[in-house]
CSV table of C-alpha atoms in Angstrom, one decimal:
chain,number,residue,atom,x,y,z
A,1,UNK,CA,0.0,0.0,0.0
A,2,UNK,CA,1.3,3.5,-0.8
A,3,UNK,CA,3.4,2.7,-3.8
A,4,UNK,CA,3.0,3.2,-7.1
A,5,UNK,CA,3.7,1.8,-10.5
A,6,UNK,CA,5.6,3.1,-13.4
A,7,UNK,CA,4.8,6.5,-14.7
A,8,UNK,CA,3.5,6.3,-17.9
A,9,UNK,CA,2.9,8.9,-20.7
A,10,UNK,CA,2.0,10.3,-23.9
A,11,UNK,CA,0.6,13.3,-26.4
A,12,UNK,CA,-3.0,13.6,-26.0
A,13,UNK,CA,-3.9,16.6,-28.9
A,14,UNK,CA,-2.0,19.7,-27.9
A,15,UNK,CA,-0.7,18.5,-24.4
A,16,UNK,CA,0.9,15.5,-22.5
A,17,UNK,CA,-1.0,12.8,-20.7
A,18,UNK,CA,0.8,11.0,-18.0
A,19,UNK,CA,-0.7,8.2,-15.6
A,20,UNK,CA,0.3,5.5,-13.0
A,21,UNK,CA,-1.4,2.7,-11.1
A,22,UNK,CA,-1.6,3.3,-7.1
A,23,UNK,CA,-2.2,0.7,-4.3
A,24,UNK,CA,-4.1,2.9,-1.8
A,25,UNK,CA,-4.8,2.3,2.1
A,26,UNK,CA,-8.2,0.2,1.1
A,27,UNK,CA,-5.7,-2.2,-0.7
A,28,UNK,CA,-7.5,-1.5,-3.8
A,29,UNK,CA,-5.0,-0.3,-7.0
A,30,UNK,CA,-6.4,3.0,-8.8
A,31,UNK,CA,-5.0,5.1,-11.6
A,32,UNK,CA,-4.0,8.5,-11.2
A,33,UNK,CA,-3.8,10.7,-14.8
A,34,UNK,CA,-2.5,14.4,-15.2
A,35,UNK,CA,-2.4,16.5,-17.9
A,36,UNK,CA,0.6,19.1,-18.6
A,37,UNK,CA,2.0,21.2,-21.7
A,38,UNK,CA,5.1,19.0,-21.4
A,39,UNK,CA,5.9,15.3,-21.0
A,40,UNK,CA,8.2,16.0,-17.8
A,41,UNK,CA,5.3,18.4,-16.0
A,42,UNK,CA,2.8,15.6,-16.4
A,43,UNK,CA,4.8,13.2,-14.8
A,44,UNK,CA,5.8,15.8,-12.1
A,45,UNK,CA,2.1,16.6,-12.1
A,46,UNK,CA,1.7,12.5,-11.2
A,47,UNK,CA,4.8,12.4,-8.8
A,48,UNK,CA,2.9,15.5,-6.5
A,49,UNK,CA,-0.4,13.6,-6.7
A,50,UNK,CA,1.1,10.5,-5.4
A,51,UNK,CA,2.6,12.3,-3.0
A,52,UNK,CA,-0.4,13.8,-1.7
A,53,UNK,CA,-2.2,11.0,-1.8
A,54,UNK,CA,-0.1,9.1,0.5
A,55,UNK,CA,0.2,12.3,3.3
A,56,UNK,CA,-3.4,13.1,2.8
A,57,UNK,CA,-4.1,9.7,3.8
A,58,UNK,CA,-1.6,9.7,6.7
A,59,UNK,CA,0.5,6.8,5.1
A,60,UNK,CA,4.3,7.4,5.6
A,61,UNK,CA,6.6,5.7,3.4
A,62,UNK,CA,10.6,5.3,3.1
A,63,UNK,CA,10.4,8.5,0.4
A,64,UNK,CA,8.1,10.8,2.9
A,65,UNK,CA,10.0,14.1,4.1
A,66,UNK,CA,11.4,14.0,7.3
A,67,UNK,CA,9.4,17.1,7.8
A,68,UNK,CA,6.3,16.0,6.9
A,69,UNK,CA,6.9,12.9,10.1
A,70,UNK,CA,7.3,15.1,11.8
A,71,UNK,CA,4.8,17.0,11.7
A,72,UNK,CA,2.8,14.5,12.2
A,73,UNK,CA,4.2,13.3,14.7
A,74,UNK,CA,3.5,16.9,16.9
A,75,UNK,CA,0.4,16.6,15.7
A,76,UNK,CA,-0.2,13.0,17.6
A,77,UNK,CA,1.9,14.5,20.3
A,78,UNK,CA,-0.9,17.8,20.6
A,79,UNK,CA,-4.1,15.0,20.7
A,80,UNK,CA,-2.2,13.0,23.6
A,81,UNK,CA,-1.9,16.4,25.0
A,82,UNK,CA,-5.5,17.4,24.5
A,83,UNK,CA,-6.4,13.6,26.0
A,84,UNK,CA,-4.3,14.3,29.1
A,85,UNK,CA,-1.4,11.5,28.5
A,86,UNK,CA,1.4,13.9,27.8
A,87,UNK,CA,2.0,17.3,29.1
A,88,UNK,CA,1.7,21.0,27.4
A,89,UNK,CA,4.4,22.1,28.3
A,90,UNK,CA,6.2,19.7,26.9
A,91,UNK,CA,4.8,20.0,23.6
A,92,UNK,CA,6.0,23.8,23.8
A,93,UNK,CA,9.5,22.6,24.7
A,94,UNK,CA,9.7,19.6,21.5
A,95,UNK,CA,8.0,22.1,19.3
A,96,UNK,CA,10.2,25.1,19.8
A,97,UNK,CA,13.2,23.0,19.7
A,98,UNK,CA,12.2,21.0,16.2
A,99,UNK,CA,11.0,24.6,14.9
A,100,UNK,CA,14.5,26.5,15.7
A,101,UNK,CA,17.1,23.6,15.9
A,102,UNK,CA,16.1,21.0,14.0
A,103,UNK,CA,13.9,21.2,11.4
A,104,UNK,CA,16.7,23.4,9.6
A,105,UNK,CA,18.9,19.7,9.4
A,106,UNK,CA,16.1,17.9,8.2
A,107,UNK,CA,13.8,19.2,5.2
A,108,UNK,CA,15.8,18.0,2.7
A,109,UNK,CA,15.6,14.6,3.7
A,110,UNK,CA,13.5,12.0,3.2
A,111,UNK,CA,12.9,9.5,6.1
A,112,UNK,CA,14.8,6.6,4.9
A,113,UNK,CA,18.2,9.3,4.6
A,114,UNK,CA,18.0,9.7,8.1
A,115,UNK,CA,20.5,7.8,9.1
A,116,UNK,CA,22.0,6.5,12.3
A,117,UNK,CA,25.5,8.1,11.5
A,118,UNK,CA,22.9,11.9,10.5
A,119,UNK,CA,21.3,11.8,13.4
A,120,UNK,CA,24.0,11.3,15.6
A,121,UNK,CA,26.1,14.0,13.9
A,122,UNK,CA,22.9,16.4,14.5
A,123,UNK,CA,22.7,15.5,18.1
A,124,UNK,CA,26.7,16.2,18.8
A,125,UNK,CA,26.0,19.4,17.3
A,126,UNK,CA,23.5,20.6,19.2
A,127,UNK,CA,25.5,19.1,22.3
A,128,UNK,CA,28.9,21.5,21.5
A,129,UNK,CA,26.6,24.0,20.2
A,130,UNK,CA,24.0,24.6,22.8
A,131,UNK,CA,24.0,22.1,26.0
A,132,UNK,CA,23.7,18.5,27.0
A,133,UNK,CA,20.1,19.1,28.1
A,134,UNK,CA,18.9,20.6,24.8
A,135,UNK,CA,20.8,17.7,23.0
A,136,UNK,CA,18.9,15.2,24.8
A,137,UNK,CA,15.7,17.2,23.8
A,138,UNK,CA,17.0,17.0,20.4
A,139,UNK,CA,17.7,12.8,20.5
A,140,UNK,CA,14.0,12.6,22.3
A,141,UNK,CA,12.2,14.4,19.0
A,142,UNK,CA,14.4,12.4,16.1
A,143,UNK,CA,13.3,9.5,18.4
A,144,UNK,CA,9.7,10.2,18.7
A,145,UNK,CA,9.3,10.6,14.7
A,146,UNK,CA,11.7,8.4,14.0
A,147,UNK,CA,9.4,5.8,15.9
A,148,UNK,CA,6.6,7.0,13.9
A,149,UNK,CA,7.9,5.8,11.0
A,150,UNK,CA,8.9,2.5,12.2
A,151,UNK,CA,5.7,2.0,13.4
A,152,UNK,CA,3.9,2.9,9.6
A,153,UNK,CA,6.7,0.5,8.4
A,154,UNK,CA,8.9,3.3,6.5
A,155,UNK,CA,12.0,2.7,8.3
A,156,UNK,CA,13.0,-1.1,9.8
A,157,UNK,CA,14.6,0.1,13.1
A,158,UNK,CA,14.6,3.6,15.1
A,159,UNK,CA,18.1,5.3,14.2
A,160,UNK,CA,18.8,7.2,17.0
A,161,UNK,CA,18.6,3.9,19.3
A,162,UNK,CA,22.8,3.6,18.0
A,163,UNK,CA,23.5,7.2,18.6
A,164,UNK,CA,25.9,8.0,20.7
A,165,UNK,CA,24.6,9.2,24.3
A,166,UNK,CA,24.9,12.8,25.3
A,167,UNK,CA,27.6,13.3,27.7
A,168,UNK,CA,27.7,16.3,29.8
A,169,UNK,CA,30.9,18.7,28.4
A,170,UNK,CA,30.5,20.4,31.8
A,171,UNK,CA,30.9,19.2,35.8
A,172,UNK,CA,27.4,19.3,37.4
A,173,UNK,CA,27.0,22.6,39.6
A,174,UNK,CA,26.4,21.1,43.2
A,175,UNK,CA,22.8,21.5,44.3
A,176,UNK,CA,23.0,25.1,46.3
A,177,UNK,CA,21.0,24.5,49.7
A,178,UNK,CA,19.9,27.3,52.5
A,179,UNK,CA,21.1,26.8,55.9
A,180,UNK,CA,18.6,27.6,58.7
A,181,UNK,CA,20.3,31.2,59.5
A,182,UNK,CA,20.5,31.9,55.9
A,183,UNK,CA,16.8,31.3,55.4
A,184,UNK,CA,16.0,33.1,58.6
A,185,UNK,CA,18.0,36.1,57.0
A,186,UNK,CA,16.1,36.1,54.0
A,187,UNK,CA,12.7,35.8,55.7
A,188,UNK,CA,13.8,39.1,57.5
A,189,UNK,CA,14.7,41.0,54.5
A,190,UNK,CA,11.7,40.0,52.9
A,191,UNK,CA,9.8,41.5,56.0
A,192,UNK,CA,11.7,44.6,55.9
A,193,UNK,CA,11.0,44.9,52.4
A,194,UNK,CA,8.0,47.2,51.3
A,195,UNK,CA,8.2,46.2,47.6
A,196,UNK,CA,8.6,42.8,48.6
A,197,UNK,CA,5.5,43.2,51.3
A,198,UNK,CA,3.4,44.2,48.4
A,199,UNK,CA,4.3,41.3,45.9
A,200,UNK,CA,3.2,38.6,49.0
A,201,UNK,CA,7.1,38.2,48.7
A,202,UNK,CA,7.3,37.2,52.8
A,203,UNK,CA,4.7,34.7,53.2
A,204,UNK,CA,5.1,33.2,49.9
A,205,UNK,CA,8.6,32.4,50.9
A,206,UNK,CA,7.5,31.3,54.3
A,207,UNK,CA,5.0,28.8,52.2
A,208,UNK,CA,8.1,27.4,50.3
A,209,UNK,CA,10.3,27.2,52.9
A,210,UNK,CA,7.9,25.5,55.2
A,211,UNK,CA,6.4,22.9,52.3
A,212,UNK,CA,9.2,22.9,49.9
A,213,UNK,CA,6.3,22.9,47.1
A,214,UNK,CA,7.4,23.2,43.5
A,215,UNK,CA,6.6,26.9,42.3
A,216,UNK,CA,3.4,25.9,40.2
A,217,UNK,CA,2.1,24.2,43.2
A,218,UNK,CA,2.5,26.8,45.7
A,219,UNK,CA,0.5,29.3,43.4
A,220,UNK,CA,-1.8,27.0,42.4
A,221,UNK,CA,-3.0,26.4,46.5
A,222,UNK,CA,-6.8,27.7,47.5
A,223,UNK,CA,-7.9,28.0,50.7
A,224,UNK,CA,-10.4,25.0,50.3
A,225,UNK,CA,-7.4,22.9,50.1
A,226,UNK,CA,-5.8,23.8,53.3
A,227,UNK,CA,-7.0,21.3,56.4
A,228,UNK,CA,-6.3,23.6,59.4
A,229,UNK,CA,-7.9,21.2,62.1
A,230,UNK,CA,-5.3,18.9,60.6
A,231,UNK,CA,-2.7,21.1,59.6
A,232,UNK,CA,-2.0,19.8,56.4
A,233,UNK,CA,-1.7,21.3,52.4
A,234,UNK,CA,-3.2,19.0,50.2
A,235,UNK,CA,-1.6,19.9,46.7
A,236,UNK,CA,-4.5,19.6,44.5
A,237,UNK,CA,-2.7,20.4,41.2
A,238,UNK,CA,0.4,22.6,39.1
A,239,UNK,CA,-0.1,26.2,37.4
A,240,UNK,CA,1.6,25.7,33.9
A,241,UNK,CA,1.6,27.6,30.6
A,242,UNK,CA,0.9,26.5,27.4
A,243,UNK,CA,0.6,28.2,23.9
A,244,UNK,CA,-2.3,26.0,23.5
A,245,UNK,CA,-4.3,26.4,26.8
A,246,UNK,CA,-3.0,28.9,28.3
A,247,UNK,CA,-2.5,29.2,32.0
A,248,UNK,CA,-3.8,26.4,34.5
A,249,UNK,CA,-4.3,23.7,36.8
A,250,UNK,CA,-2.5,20.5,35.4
A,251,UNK,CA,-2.7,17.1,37.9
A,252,UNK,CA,0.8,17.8,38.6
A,253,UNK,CA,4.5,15.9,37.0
A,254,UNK,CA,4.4,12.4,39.0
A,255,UNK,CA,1.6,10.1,40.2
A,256,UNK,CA,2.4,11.5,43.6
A,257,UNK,CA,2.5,15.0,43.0
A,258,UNK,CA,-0.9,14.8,45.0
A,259,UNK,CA,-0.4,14.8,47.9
A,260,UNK,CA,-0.8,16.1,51.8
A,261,UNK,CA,2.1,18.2,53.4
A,262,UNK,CA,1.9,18.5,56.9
A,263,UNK,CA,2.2,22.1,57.9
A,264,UNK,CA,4.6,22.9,61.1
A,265,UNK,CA,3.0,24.9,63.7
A,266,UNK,CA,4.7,28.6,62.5
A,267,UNK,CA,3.3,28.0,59.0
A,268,UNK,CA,-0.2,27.4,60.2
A,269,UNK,CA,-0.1,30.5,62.7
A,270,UNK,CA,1.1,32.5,59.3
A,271,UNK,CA,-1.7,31.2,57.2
A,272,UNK,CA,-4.6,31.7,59.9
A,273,UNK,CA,-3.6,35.0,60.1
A,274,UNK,CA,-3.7,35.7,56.3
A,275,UNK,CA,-6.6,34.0,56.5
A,276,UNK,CA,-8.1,36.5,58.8
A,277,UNK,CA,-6.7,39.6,57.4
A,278,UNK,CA,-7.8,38.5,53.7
A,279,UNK,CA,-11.6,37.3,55.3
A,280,UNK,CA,-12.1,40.6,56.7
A,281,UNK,CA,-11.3,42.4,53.4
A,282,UNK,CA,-13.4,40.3,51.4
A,283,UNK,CA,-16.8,40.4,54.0
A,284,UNK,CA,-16.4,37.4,54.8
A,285,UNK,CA,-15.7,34.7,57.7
A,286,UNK,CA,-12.4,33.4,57.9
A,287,UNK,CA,-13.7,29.5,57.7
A,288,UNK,CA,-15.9,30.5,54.3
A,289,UNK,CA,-13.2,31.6,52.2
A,290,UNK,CA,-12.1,30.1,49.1
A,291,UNK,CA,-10.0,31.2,46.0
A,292,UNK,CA,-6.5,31.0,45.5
A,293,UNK,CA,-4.1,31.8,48.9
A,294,UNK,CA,-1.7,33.5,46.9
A,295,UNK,CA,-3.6,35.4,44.0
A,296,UNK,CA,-2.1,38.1,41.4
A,297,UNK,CA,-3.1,42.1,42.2
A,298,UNK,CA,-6.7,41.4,40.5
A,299,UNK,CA,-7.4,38.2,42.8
A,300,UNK,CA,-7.0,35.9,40.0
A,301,UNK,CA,-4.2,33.0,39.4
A,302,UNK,CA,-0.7,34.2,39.6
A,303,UNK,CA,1.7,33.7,36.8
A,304,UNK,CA,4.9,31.7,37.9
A,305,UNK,CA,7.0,34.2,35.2
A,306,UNK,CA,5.4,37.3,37.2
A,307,UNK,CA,6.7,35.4,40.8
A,308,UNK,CA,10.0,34.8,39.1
A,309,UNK,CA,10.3,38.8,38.2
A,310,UNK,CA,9.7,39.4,41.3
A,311,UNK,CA,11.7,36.9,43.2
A,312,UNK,CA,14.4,38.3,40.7
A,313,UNK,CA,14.2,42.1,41.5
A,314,UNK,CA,14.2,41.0,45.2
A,315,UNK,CA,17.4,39.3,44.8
A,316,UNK,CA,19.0,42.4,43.1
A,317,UNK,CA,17.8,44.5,45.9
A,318,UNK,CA,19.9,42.4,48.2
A,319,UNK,CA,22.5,41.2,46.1
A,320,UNK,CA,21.4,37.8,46.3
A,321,UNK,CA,23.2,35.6,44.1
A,322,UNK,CA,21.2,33.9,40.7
A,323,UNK,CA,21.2,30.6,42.8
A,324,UNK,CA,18.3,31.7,44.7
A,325,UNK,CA,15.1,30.4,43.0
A,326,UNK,CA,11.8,29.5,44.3
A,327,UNK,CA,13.3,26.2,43.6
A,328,UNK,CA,16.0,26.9,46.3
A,329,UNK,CA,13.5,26.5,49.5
A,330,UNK,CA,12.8,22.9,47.7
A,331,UNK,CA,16.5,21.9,47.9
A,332,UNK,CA,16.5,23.2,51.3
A,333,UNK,CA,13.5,21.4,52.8
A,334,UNK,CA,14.8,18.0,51.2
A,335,UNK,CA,18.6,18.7,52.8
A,336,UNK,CA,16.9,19.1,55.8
A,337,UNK,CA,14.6,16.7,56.2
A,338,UNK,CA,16.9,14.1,54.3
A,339,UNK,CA,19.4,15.2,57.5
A,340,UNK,CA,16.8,14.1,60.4
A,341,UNK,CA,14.8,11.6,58.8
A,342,UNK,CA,14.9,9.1,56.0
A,343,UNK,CA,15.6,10.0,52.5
A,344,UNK,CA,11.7,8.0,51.7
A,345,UNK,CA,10.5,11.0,53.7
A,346,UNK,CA,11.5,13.9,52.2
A,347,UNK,CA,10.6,12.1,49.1
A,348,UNK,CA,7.3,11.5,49.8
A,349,UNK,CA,7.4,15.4,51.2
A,350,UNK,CA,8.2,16.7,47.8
A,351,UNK,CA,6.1,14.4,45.6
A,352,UNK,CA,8.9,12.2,44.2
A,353,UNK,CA,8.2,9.0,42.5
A,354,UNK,CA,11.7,8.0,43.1
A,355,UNK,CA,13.8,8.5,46.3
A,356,UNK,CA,16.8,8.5,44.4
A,357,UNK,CA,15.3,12.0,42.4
A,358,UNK,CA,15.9,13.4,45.6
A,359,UNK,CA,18.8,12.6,47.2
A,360,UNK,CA,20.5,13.1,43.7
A,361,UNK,CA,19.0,16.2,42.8
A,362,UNK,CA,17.8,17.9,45.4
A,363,UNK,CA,19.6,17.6,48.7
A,364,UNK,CA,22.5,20.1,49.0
A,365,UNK,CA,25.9,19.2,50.5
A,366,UNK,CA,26.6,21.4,53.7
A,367,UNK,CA,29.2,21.9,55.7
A,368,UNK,CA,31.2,18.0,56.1
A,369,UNK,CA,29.2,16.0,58.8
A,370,UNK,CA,31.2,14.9,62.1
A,371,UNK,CA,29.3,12.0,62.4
A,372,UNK,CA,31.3,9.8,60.3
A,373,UNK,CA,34.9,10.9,62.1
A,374,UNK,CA,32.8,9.5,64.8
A,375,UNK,CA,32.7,6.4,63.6
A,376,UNK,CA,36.3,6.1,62.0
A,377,UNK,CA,37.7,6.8,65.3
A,378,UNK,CA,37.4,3.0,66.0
A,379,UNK,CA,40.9,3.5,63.7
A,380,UNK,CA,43.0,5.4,66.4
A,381,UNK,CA,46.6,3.7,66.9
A,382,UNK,CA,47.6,5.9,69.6
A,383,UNK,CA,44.4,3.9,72.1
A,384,UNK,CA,45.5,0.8,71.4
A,385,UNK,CA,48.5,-1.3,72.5
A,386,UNK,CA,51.2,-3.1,70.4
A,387,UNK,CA,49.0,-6.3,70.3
A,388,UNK,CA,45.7,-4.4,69.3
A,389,UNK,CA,44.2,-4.4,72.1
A,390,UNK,CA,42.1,-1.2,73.5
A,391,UNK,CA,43.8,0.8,76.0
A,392,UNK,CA,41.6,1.5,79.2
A,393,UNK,CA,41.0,5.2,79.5
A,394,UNK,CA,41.3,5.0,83.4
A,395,UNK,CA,44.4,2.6,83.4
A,396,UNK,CA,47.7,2.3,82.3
A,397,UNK,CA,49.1,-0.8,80.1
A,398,UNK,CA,50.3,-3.5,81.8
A,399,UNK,CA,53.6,-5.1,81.5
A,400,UNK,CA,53.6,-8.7,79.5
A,401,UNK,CA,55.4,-11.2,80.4
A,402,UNK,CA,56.8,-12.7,77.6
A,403,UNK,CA,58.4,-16.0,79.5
């Protein structure tokens, strides 16, 4: 199906007739026929039409553009998007990067040119051009289409799968974490701060710090989610943006991004009293207001580009380094939970679906812990005698008698 036989043509009066037999998807063969002034445009004419055909009908073949997989392919990606499987944002993110760094490599190719050796080549570009984590963007989109074909029998096996990995060209920056004086200090500068005072700067932090919440997930919190009696969050969902949709409410990046924090007792008194002071504004009892805890100026959902502004001018106005993100209170909350409790309960704190996401990205390396020269003490030479044997502390060593 999707091939054709061989072109045919002739005069017919003043112009060229030419004509081929096609197998279409029904299995049944048909014959296309065009008509041109020459012999070589009616067989163009023929070529186009067969070509058409076989993308109108969503049939790829070894000869179909690269391009034109994939396209489709986005488009397949956009409908699992608009079913809920994948995510918007990132469709945005594989459409943007096929759009500006790809698609440039491509159009000239047909599907069956893609080779293992081209798409490696365009993947170790990108890598020495841009960075190892737009590379692996890159090998993930020639992948996806690339499996698109495979799967509509155009290509035998996925290229990319003998690509070379991407390998990071630069050492990983260590994960920056806040120690408890450091986010103290910020909390009071944030207080201190009129500008910040006004952006919700202080107790946004406070919510961070005390939940270690990813930033869509702390703007995305309503009051009707909040269990005071209980003193526990529940994380009903993640603010994203999309070009499609958007902003709003996704179920969130793992099947346990929902979820309940427990609140310590400081964050609770903060949020009562928000509570209180944002009830008595709006004319209404404390315990019957809703909408979002941390709203935009118009009391609608806050944009997580308009916190990062903000968090960024704040950081200027007290020459905080670049490290410090929203993101930054996250790292800290996982250090120090990971520090006092098992690593399964920061995890489950933070809405990982793997412990290992957390103690490998998220928990910060402080200052070198004593507890392990602690141990290694066991090691000393100097409280031991010449046969091994522990000194006493309260004693001195006794003579041996040899015999």
């Amino acid at each position: 199906m999707g091939t054709h036989g061989k072109i045919g043509s002739r005069r017919d009066g003043a112009s060229w007739k030419a004509w081929c037999k096609y197998r279409d998807t029904d299995g049944r063969v048909r014959k296309i026929r065009r008509w041109a002034a020459t012999k070589g445009a009616a067989e163009n004419e023929v070529r186009e039409s067969v070509r058409d055909r076989r993308v109108g009908s969503g049939l790829i073949t070894p000869e179909t553009k690269v391009v034109v997989v994939a396209e489709k392919w986005l488009e397949e990606f956009r409908n699992q998007v608009d079913l809920g499987v994948r995510s918007g944002t990132s469709y945005d993110t594989y459409e943007q990067r096929w759009r500006t760094l790809v698609k440039s490599r491509v159009e000239s190719l047909r599907i069956n040119e893609l080779t293992t050796g081209r798409a490696d080549k365009i993947i170790q570009d990108i890598n020495t051009s841009h960075s190892a984590s737009t590379a692996r963007t890159v090998r993930a989109i020639i992948s996806g289409f690339c499996a698109l074909a495979v799967r509509h029998e155009a290509l035998k096996a996925n290229p990319v799968r003998d690509a070379r990995a991407v390998e990071n060209r630069k050492r990983k920056k260590p994960v920056r974490a806040l120690k408890v004086e450091e986010v103290l200090d910020i909390f009071a500068k944030a207080d201190a701060d009129e500008v910040a005072v006004r952006q919700d700067l202080p107790d946004i932090m406070r919510f961070y710090g005390g939940t270690g919440e990813r930033t869509g997930e702390g703007i995305a919190v309503r009051w009707e989610n909040i269990d005071f009696t209980e003193k526990i969050a529940w994380v009903a969902g993640n603010m994203v943006r999309t070009k499609a949709d958007g902003a709003k409410i996704n179920d969130g990046k793992t099947e346990n991004a929902l979820r309940g924090v427990a609140l310590a007792d400081w964050l609770t008194a903060m949020l009562l009293d928000r509570r209180t002071r944002v009830a008595a504004e709006a004319g209404v009892a404390p315990e019957e207001l809703t909408g979002w805890v941390f709203p935009n100026s118009l009391g609608g959902l806050r944009e997580s580009s308009n916190l990062r502004r903000d968090w960024r001018a704040f950081r200027e106005r007290h020459d905080i380094g670049d490290w410090f993100t929203p993101r930054t209170f996250r790292r800290t909350v996982a250090t120090l939970v990971t520090d006092a409790l098992p690593a399964r309960e920061a995890s489950d704190l933070l809405g990982h679906s793997r412990v290992s996401q957390t103690t490998d990205t998220y928990v910060g390396r402080q200052a070198p812990s004593r507890r392990p020269a602690v141990v290694l003490a066991a090691l000393d030479s100097t409280k031991r005698d010449s046969f091994g044997t522990p000194r006493s502390e309260t004693t001195k060593p006794q003579a041996v008698d040899l015999g």
